[in-house]
Coordinates of C-alpha atoms in Angstrom, one line a residue:
M1 CA -26.7 -11.9 -3.6
F2 CA -28.5 -9.3 -1.5
T3 CA -32.2 -8.6 -1.8
I4 CA -32.2 -5.3 -0.2
D5 CA -30.7 -1.9 -1.8
I6 CA -28.0 -1.2 1.0
L7 CA -27.8 2.2 -0.5
Q8 CA -31.4 3.5 0.2
L9 CA -31.1 2.3 3.8
I10 CA -27.8 4.6 3.9
I11 CA -29.6 7.3 2.6
K12 CA -32.6 7.3 4.7
N13 CA -30.4 6.9 7.7
K14 CA -28.3 9.8 6.8
I15 CA -31.4 12.3 6.4
S16 CA -32.5 11.1 9.7
W17 CA -29.0 11.9 11.0
I18 CA -28.7 15.4 9.5
I19 CA -32.2 16.5 11.2
E20 CA -31.0 15.2 14.5
Q21 CA -27.7 16.9 14.0
K22 CA -29.4 20.1 13.3
K23 CA -31.5 20.3 16.1
H24 CA -28.2 20.2 18.5
L25 CA -25.7 22.3 16.2
S26 CA -27.4 24.4 13.7
I27 CA -25.8 25.5 10.3
N28 CA -25.7 29.3 11.2
V29 CA -23.7 28.6 14.3
L30 CA -21.3 25.9 12.3
K31 CA -20.6 28.8 10.1
T32 CA -19.2 31.2 12.5
K33 CA -16.9 27.9 13.7
V34 CA -15.4 27.0 10.5
H35 CA -12.3 28.5 8.7
K36 CA -10.7 27.9 5.3
T37 CA -8.5 24.7 4.9
K38 CA -4.7 25.4 4.5
F39 CA -4.6 22.3 1.9
N40 CA -5.3 22.5 -1.3
F41 CA -5.6 19.1 -2.7
Y42 CA -6.2 20.1 -6.2
T43 CA -2.9 21.6 -6.4
Q44 CA -1.2 18.9 -4.9
T45 CA -2.7 16.3 -7.3
N46 CA -1.4 18.4 -10.1
T47 CA 2.3 17.4 -9.2
Y48 CA 0.8 13.6 -9.1
L49 CA 0.3 13.7 -13.0
L50 CA 3.7 11.8 -12.5
N51 CA 3.5 10.6 -9.1
K52 CA 0.8 8.3 -7.9
I53 CA -1.5 9.3 -5.3
F54 CA -2.4 7.1 -2.4
I55 CA -5.3 7.6 -0.3
L56 CA -5.1 5.6 2.6
E57 CA -8.5 5.1 4.6
Y58 CA -9.1 4.2 8.3
K59 CA -12.6 2.6 8.6
K60 CA -13.9 0.1 11.1
R61 CA -16.3 -2.0 8.8
S62 CA -18.8 -1.8 5.8
P63 CA -22.3 -2.8 5.7
T64 CA -21.5 -6.3 4.7
Q65 CA -18.6 -7.2 6.6
K66 CA -17.6 -7.6 10.2
I67 CA -15.4 -5.3 11.9
I68 CA -12.5 -4.7 10.0
S69 CA -10.2 -3.1 12.5
Q70 CA -11.6 -3.6 16.0
N71 CA -8.1 -4.2 17.8
V72 CA -6.3 -1.5 15.6
N73 CA -5.1 1.5 17.3
I74 CA -5.9 4.9 15.5
I75 CA -3.1 6.6 16.9
N76 CA -0.7 3.7 15.6
V77 CA -2.7 3.8 12.1
A78 CA -2.2 7.6 11.5
Q79 CA 1.4 7.5 12.4
T80 CA 2.0 4.9 9.7
Y81 CA -0.4 6.6 7.0
Q82 CA 1.4 9.9 7.8
K83 CA 4.8 8.2 6.0
Y84 CA 3.2 7.1 3.2
A85 CA 0.3 8.5 2.6
T86 CA -1.0 11.6 0.1
A87 CA -4.0 12.1 1.9
I88 CA -5.9 10.1 4.6
S89 CA -9.5 9.2 4.2
V90 CA -11.6 8.5 7.3
V91 CA -15.3 6.9 7.1
T92 CA -17.6 9.1 9.4
D93 CA -20.8 7.1 8.7
E94 CA -21.8 5.8 12.0
K95 CA -24.7 3.4 11.4
F96 CA -23.6 1.4 8.7
F97 CA -19.7 1.7 9.1
S98 CA -19.0 2.1 12.8
G99 CA -17.5 5.6 11.8
S100 CA -17.0 8.9 13.7
F101 CA -16.2 12.2 13.4
K102 CA -14.0 11.9 16.1
H103 CA -12.2 9.7 14.3
L104 CA -11.7 12.1 11.9
K105 CA -10.7 15.0 14.1
L106 CA -8.1 12.8 15.9
M107 CA -6.6 12.0 12.3
S108 CA -6.4 15.6 11.5
Q109 CA -4.5 16.5 14.9
I110 CA -2.1 13.7 14.6
T111 CA -1.1 14.0 10.8
N112 CA -0.4 16.9 8.4
K113 CA -1.9 15.2 5.4
P114 CA -5.0 16.2 3.8
I115 CA -8.1 14.8 5.3
L116 CA -11.0 13.4 3.2
C117 CA -14.4 12.9 4.9
K118 CA -15.7 9.8 3.4
D119 CA -19.6 10.2 4.0
F120 CA -23.0 10.3 2.1
I121 CA -23.1 14.1 1.4
L122 CA -26.3 14.9 0.7
D123 CA -26.8 18.7 2.6
P124 CA -24.7 21.7 2.5
Y125 CA -24.7 21.0 6.5
Q126 CA -22.5 18.0 6.3
I127 CA -20.0 20.1 4.6
F128 CA -19.6 22.4 7.0
F129 CA -19.8 20.0 9.8
A130 CA -16.8 17.9 8.3
R131 CA -14.6 21.1 7.8
Y132 CA -15.6 22.0 11.5
Y133 CA -14.2 18.3 12.4
G134 CA -11.1 19.0 10.4
A135 CA -11.9 17.5 7.1
D136 CA -9.7 19.2 3.8
I137 CA -11.5 17.2 1.3
I138 CA -15.1 15.7 0.8
L139 CA -16.3 13.0 -1.2
L140 CA -19.5 13.6 -3.6
I141 CA -20.9 10.4 -5.0
L142 CA -23.2 11.1 -8.0
A143 CA -25.1 8.0 -7.5
I144 CA -26.9 9.9 -4.6
L145 CA -27.0 13.7 -6.3
S146 CA -28.4 15.3 -9.1
D147 CA -26.2 17.5 -11.4
T148 CA -28.0 20.7 -9.3
Q149 CA -27.2 19.1 -6.0
Y150 CA -23.7 18.4 -6.9
I151 CA -23.0 21.9 -8.2
I152 CA -24.3 23.5 -4.9
L153 CA -22.3 21.0 -2.5
R154 CA -19.1 21.8 -4.7
N155 CA -19.5 25.3 -4.4
I156 CA -19.6 25.4 -1.1
A157 CA -16.6 23.0 -0.6
H158 CA -14.8 25.3 -2.5
Q159 CA -15.8 28.4 -0.6
L160 CA -14.2 26.8 2.3
S161 CA -11.1 25.9 -0.1
M162 CA -12.1 22.2 0.4
S163 CA -11.3 20.0 -2.3
V164 CA -13.6 17.8 -4.1
I165 CA -13.8 13.7 -4.7
T166 CA -16.0 12.8 -7.4
E167 CA -17.1 9.2 -6.9
V168 CA -18.4 7.2 -10.3
S169 CA -19.2 3.6 -10.5
N170 CA -20.5 3.4 -14.3
K171 CA -20.2 5.1 -17.7
I172 CA -23.5 7.0 -17.2
E173 CA -22.1 8.5 -14.0
F174 CA -18.3 9.1 -15.4
E175 CA -19.7 11.1 -18.5
R176 CA -21.8 13.5 -15.8
A177 CA -18.7 13.8 -14.0
M178 CA -16.9 14.8 -17.1
N179 CA -19.4 17.3 -17.9
L180 CA -19.5 18.7 -14.3
K181 CA -15.8 19.3 -14.9
A182 CA -15.0 17.4 -12.0
K183 CA -11.0 17.9 -11.2
I184 CA -10.9 14.5 -9.3
I185 CA -12.8 11.5 -10.4
M186 CA -12.9 8.4 -8.1
I187 CA -13.9 5.2 -9.8
N188 CA -15.6 2.9 -7.1
N189 CA -15.1 -0.7 -7.8
R190 CA -17.9 -1.7 -5.2
N191 CA -21.5 -1.8 -6.4
L192 CA -23.3 0.7 -4.1
K193 CA -26.8 -1.2 -4.1
N194 CA -25.4 -5.0 -3.1
F195 CA -21.8 -3.8 -2.0
T196 CA -20.1 -6.5 -3.8
I197 CA -16.7 -5.5 -5.6
N198 CA -15.3 -5.9 -8.9
I199 CA -11.9 -4.8 -9.2
H200 CA -12.1 -4.8 -13.4
N201 CA -14.7 -1.8 -12.8
T202 CA -12.0 0.6 -13.6
I203 CA -10.4 -1.1 -16.4
N204 CA -13.8 -1.5 -18.2
L205 CA -14.9 2.2 -17.6
L206 CA -11.5 3.6 -18.7
N207 CA -11.0 1.4 -21.8
N208 CA -14.3 2.9 -22.9
I209 CA -14.2 6.3 -22.5
N210 CA -12.1 9.3 -23.5
V211 CA -10.9 11.2 -20.6
N212 CA -9.7 14.9 -20.1
Y213 CA -5.6 14.4 -19.8
K214 CA -6.0 16.9 -17.0
T215 CA -8.9 14.8 -15.0
I216 CA -7.2 13.2 -11.7
L217 CA -8.2 9.2 -12.0
I218 CA -8.6 7.3 -8.7
S219 CA -9.5 3.7 -8.6
A220 CA -11.1 2.7 -5.1
S221 CA -12.4 -0.5 -3.5
G222 CA -10.8 -3.9 -3.8
I223 CA -7.2 -2.8 -4.0
K224 CA -5.5 -5.8 -1.9
Q225 CA -2.0 -6.3 -3.8
H226 CA 0.8 -4.5 -5.3
T227 CA 0.0 -6.4 -8.6
Q228 CA -3.5 -5.0 -8.9
I229 CA -1.5 -1.7 -8.5
Q230 CA 0.8 -2.7 -11.3
K231 CA -2.2 -3.7 -13.7
L232 CA -4.1 -0.3 -12.9
N233 CA -1.1 2.0 -13.0
K234 CA -1.4 2.9 -16.9
L235 CA -4.9 4.0 -16.1
V236 CA -5.1 5.7 -13.3
H237 CA -3.3 8.7 -11.1
G238 CA -4.1 6.8 -7.9
Y239 CA -5.9 4.7 -5.4
L240 CA -8.0 4.9 -2.2
I241 CA -7.2 1.7 -0.3
G242 CA -8.6 0.9 2.9
T243 CA -9.7 -2.8 4.2
A244 CA -6.5 -4.5 3.1
L245 CA -4.4 -2.1 5.2
L246 CA -6.4 -2.9 8.6
T247 CA -7.0 -6.6 8.3
N248 CA -4.2 -7.6 10.6
K249 CA -2.1 -5.4 13.4
N250 CA 1.1 -4.8 11.2
I251 CA -0.4 -1.8 9.6
L252 CA 2.8 -0.9 8.4
L253 CA 3.8 -4.2 6.7
N254 CA 0.5 -3.8 4.7
V255 CA 1.0 -0.3 3.7
K256 CA 4.4 -1.2 2.3
K257 CA 3.5 -4.5 0.7
I258 CA 0.7 -2.8 -1.4
I259 CA 2.6 0.5 -2.3
F260 CA 5.9 -0.9 -3.1
G261 CA 5.7 -5.0 -3.5
N262 CA 7.7 -7.5 -1.5
N263 CA 11.0 -6.2 -1.8
K264 CA 14.4 -7.2 0.3
I265 CA 17.6 -5.2 1.2
C266 CA 20.2 -7.7 1.5
G267 CA 23.6 -7.7 3.1
L268 CA 22.6 -5.1 5.9
K269 CA 25.4 -4.9 8.7
K270 CA 24.2 -1.4 10.4
N271 CA 21.5 -0.2 12.4
Y272 CA 21.1 2.9 9.9
D273 CA 21.2 0.8 6.9
A274 CA 18.4 -1.2 8.1
Y275 CA 16.6 2.0 9.1
I276 CA 16.6 3.3 6.1
S277 CA 15.4 0.4 4.3
S278 CA 12.8 0.0 6.2
K279 CA 11.7 3.8 6.2
A280 CA 12.3 3.6 2.3
G281 CA 9.6 1.0 2.2
S282 CA 11.3 -2.4 2.0
I283 CA 9.8 -5.5 3.6
F284 CA 12.4 -7.7 4.3
G285 CA 16.1 -6.9 5.6
G286 CA 18.9 -9.7 4.7
L287 CA 21.2 -10.7 7.0
I288 CA 24.4 -12.7 5.9
F289 CA 25.7 -15.3 8.2
T290 CA 28.2 -16.6 5.8
K291 CA 31.8 -15.8 6.7
Q292 CA 33.0 -15.8 3.4
S293 CA 31.0 -12.9 2.4
I294 CA 31.8 -9.5 2.7
R295 CA 28.9 -8.8 3.9
Y296 CA 29.1 -11.2 6.7
I297 CA 27.5 -10.1 9.9
N298 CA 28.2 -11.6 13.4
L299 CA 25.5 -12.8 15.7
D300 CA 25.9 -9.6 18.1
H301 CA 25.7 -7.1 15.4
A302 CA 22.6 -8.9 13.8
K303 CA 21.0 -9.1 17.1
N304 CA 21.6 -5.4 17.3
I305 CA 20.1 -4.6 14.3
T306 CA 16.7 -6.8 14.8
N307 CA 16.4 -5.5 18.5
N308 CA 16.8 -1.8 17.2
I309 CA 15.1 -1.9 13.8
T310 CA 11.9 -4.0 14.3
T311 CA 10.2 -2.9 11.1
L312 CA 11.5 -5.4 8.8
L313 CA 11.2 -9.1 8.4
Y314 CA 14.5 -10.4 8.8
I315 CA 16.1 -13.1 6.3
G316 CA 19.2 -15.2 7.4
V317 CA 21.3 -15.9 4.5
F318 CA 23.5 -18.9 4.5
Y319 CA 25.8 -20.7 1.8
N320 CA 26.7 -24.1 2.9
N321 CA 26.6 -23.7 6.5
S322 CA 25.9 -26.5 8.7
I323 CA 22.3 -27.1 10.3
T324 CA 23.9 -26.3 13.9
D325 CA 24.8 -22.9 12.6
I326 CA 21.4 -22.1 11.2
V327 CA 19.9 -23.0 14.4
K328 CA 22.5 -21.3 16.4
V329 CA 21.5 -18.2 14.7
I330 CA 17.7 -18.6 14.7
Q331 CA 18.1 -19.0 18.7
K332 CA 19.6 -15.5 18.6
I333 CA 17.8 -13.8 16.1
P334 CA 14.2 -13.2 15.3
L335 CA 14.4 -14.6 11.7
F336 CA 11.3 -14.7 9.5
A337 CA 12.9 -17.0 6.7
I338 CA 16.2 -18.7 6.0
Q339 CA 17.6 -18.4 2.4
L340 CA 19.6 -21.4 1.6
H341 CA 22.1 -19.7 -1.0
G342 CA 24.7 -22.8 -1.3
N343 CA 24.5 -26.5 -2.6
E344 CA 22.2 -27.6 0.0
D345 CA 20.0 -30.7 -1.6
Q346 CA 16.6 -31.9 -0.5
N347 CA 18.0 -34.0 2.5
F348 CA 19.4 -30.9 3.8
I349 CA 16.5 -29.1 3.4
N350 CA 14.2 -31.7 5.2
N351 CA 16.4 -32.1 7.9
V352 CA 16.5 -28.2 8.5
K353 CA 12.9 -27.9 8.5
N354 CA 12.7 -30.5 11.2
K355 CA 15.2 -28.7 13.4
I356 CA 14.1 -25.1 12.9
P357 CA 10.2 -23.6 14.2
K358 CA 7.4 -24.3 11.9
H359 CA 6.9 -20.3 11.3
I360 CA 10.2 -19.8 10.1
Q361 CA 10.0 -20.0 6.2
I362 CA 12.7 -21.6 3.8
W363 CA 13.8 -19.9 0.8
K364 CA 16.2 -21.5 -1.7
T365 CA 18.5 -19.6 -4.2
Y366 CA 19.2 -20.7 -7.8
S367 CA 22.2 -19.4 -9.9
I368 CA 20.6 -18.5 -13.0
N369 CA 23.1 -18.6 -16.1
N370 CA 21.3 -19.7 -19.5
T371 CA 18.7 -21.9 -18.3
I372 CA 15.8 -21.4 -15.6
P373 CA 15.8 -24.8 -13.8
Q374 CA 13.0 -26.6 -12.3
Q375 CA 11.7 -26.0 -9.1
K376 CA 12.5 -29.4 -7.8
F377 CA 12.7 -28.8 -4.1
S378 CA 9.8 -29.3 -1.8
H379 CA 9.3 -27.3 1.6
I380 CA 10.6 -24.4 -0.2
D381 CA 8.5 -21.4 0.5
L382 CA 10.1 -18.7 -2.3
F383 CA 13.0 -19.4 -4.4
I384 CA 15.7 -16.6 -5.2
Y385 CA 16.3 -16.3 -8.7
D386 CA 20.1 -14.9 -8.4
Y387 CA 22.6 -14.2 -11.7
Y388 CA 25.4 -17.4 -11.1
L389 CA 28.3 -15.2 -10.4
P390 CA 26.8 -13.7 -7.0
G391 CA 28.2 -10.0 -6.1
S392 CA 29.0 -9.3 -9.5
G393 CA 26.6 -6.6 -10.2
K394 CA 25.1 -8.5 -13.1
T395 CA 22.0 -9.5 -14.2
F396 CA 20.7 -12.9 -15.9
N397 CA 19.1 -13.0 -19.2
W398 CA 15.3 -11.7 -17.8
N399 CA 13.8 -13.0 -21.0
L400 CA 14.0 -16.6 -19.8
L401 CA 11.1 -15.7 -17.5
K402 CA 8.9 -15.4 -19.8
N403 CA 5.6 -17.4 -19.7
I404 CA 6.4 -18.8 -16.6
N405 CA 4.7 -18.5 -13.1
K406 CA 6.5 -15.9 -11.1
T407 CA 4.4 -15.8 -7.9
N408 CA 6.9 -17.5 -5.8
I409 CA 10.0 -16.1 -7.5
I410 CA 12.0 -13.0 -6.1
L411 CA 14.4 -11.6 -8.5
A412 CA 17.9 -10.8 -7.6
G413 CA 21.4 -10.2 -9.1
G414 CA 22.3 -6.5 -10.4
L415 CA 19.3 -4.8 -9.6
N416 CA 19.9 -1.0 -9.4
I417 CA 18.5 2.5 -10.0
Y418 CA 18.5 1.9 -13.7
N419 CA 16.9 -1.2 -14.1
C420 CA 14.3 -1.4 -11.1
V421 CA 11.3 -0.2 -12.7
Q422 CA 11.9 -3.0 -15.7
A423 CA 12.5 -5.7 -13.2
A424 CA 9.3 -4.8 -11.3
Q425 CA 7.4 -5.1 -14.6
L426 CA 8.3 -8.8 -14.9
K427 CA 5.8 -9.3 -11.8
C428 CA 7.9 -11.6 -10.1
Y429 CA 6.7 -12.1 -5.9
G430 CA 9.5 -9.7 -5.2
L431 CA 12.9 -8.0 -5.6
D432 CA 16.1 -8.2 -4.1
F433 CA 18.5 -5.5 -4.1
N434 CA 22.0 -5.6 -2.5
S435 CA 25.2 -4.4 -4.2
G436 CA 22.9 -1.7 -6.4
V437 CA 22.3 0.2 -3.5
E438 CA 25.7 0.4 -1.8
K439 CA 28.4 2.9 -1.5
T440 CA 30.8 0.4 -1.0
P441 CA 30.6 -3.4 0.0
G442 CA 28.0 -3.7 3.3
K443 CA 27.4 0.3 3.5
K444 CA 24.1 1.1 1.9
D445 CA 23.5 4.2 -0.1
L446 CA 20.6 6.1 1.3
I447 CA 19.8 7.9 -1.9
K448 CA 19.8 5.1 -4.1
I449 CA 17.7 3.3 -1.6
N450 CA 15.3 6.4 -1.6
N451 CA 15.5 6.4 -5.4
I452 CA 14.5 3.0 -6.1
F453 CA 11.6 3.0 -3.8
Y454 CA 10.3 6.4 -5.2
Q455 CA 10.6 4.5 -8.5
L456 CA 8.8 1.5 -7.5
R457 CA 5.7 3.6 -6.1
N458 CA 5.7 5.4 -9.1
C459 CA 6.4 2.8 -12.1
T460 CA 3.8 2.1 -14.8

């Protein structure tokens, strides 16, 4: 696709950049201005042999893309990454990535996470420069370094108590990294010569190499969906993710979708319950507008929740309500979708679709006993598969889901802290939690919710 070796262009420019920077700030002066970092990312990652590492990245663009995050506020990015990142990566190359060391410094000032300087490091000067701007971790790319160069640069980083992530992209580089006793190896799914991406690079490499069990493995580039993470979780300890988080303004939504999946906490009745659900990692919040339900919420209380907790996408749940009832709720409450949980037929669905704004999705619930029904309805964005006795806390036979397409199915019914990992492994579009995360009906349990999202983040 590309006839030009992009990496060689980057290296040529980087050498010029280093020469120019040294004219303005010498390495001797730099050495007097830097001090050791307080973070030891090596020690921190040892705890992640069981817990997944998420290095979330801020960058403006790559050489083969237009601006990724032109309208994204770096302060908003920092505040969001602070909540969910193990560490934060900042791309600092100016010419090819529109990066800046000012971005790195700002990120280090706003957050209390270890900061990775993501750059093409060739010279000891760059390590002192990165530390001067607040970096705690550096990236050393074996594709551009000899073993001797690598050892020199790593030793300098260690003198500043900085950790080193060693990047590889093929078997030869991986074996070099192992021989060099790299503590953290990052497999780049991007071809550095033409910058194309192949997400299977991580899989292909690790299926053909024996890895020291103490080596921390990170997969980078091309991670866009939670399903990819589920596929790679048994092979690696963590991920570096950037572009997919920054492609639209809702950074928080992007982060939660990729790390946890598309999950919903239903039956919300209080602001606090909505708040803890969102903070833990939920994408959707379910509001039940059927008076027969013990989790029924009236319009005033629902409006109070949606006005104050704006970080959830709200789903209005209806059970044989009239179209008039549904429209009345939509006029008052900013819903992302309506969920039809009753006996609504295609005629009802057609009519309600014509009455509601086009941006509002329609979800339909199927009550499952011994068989999986055919998805016969049209104009439905997602289907909820629930146990045929709702609210019983029981699950249907999940073996029924084998060999069917589950990409438009949200799994519900009896989900709790004991079966959420097994449910996630079914790889449905998302999971729907209700009674399994409650103290009493309608009162959510903070400990259970946090426990579930902790498991979803780290499950293999």
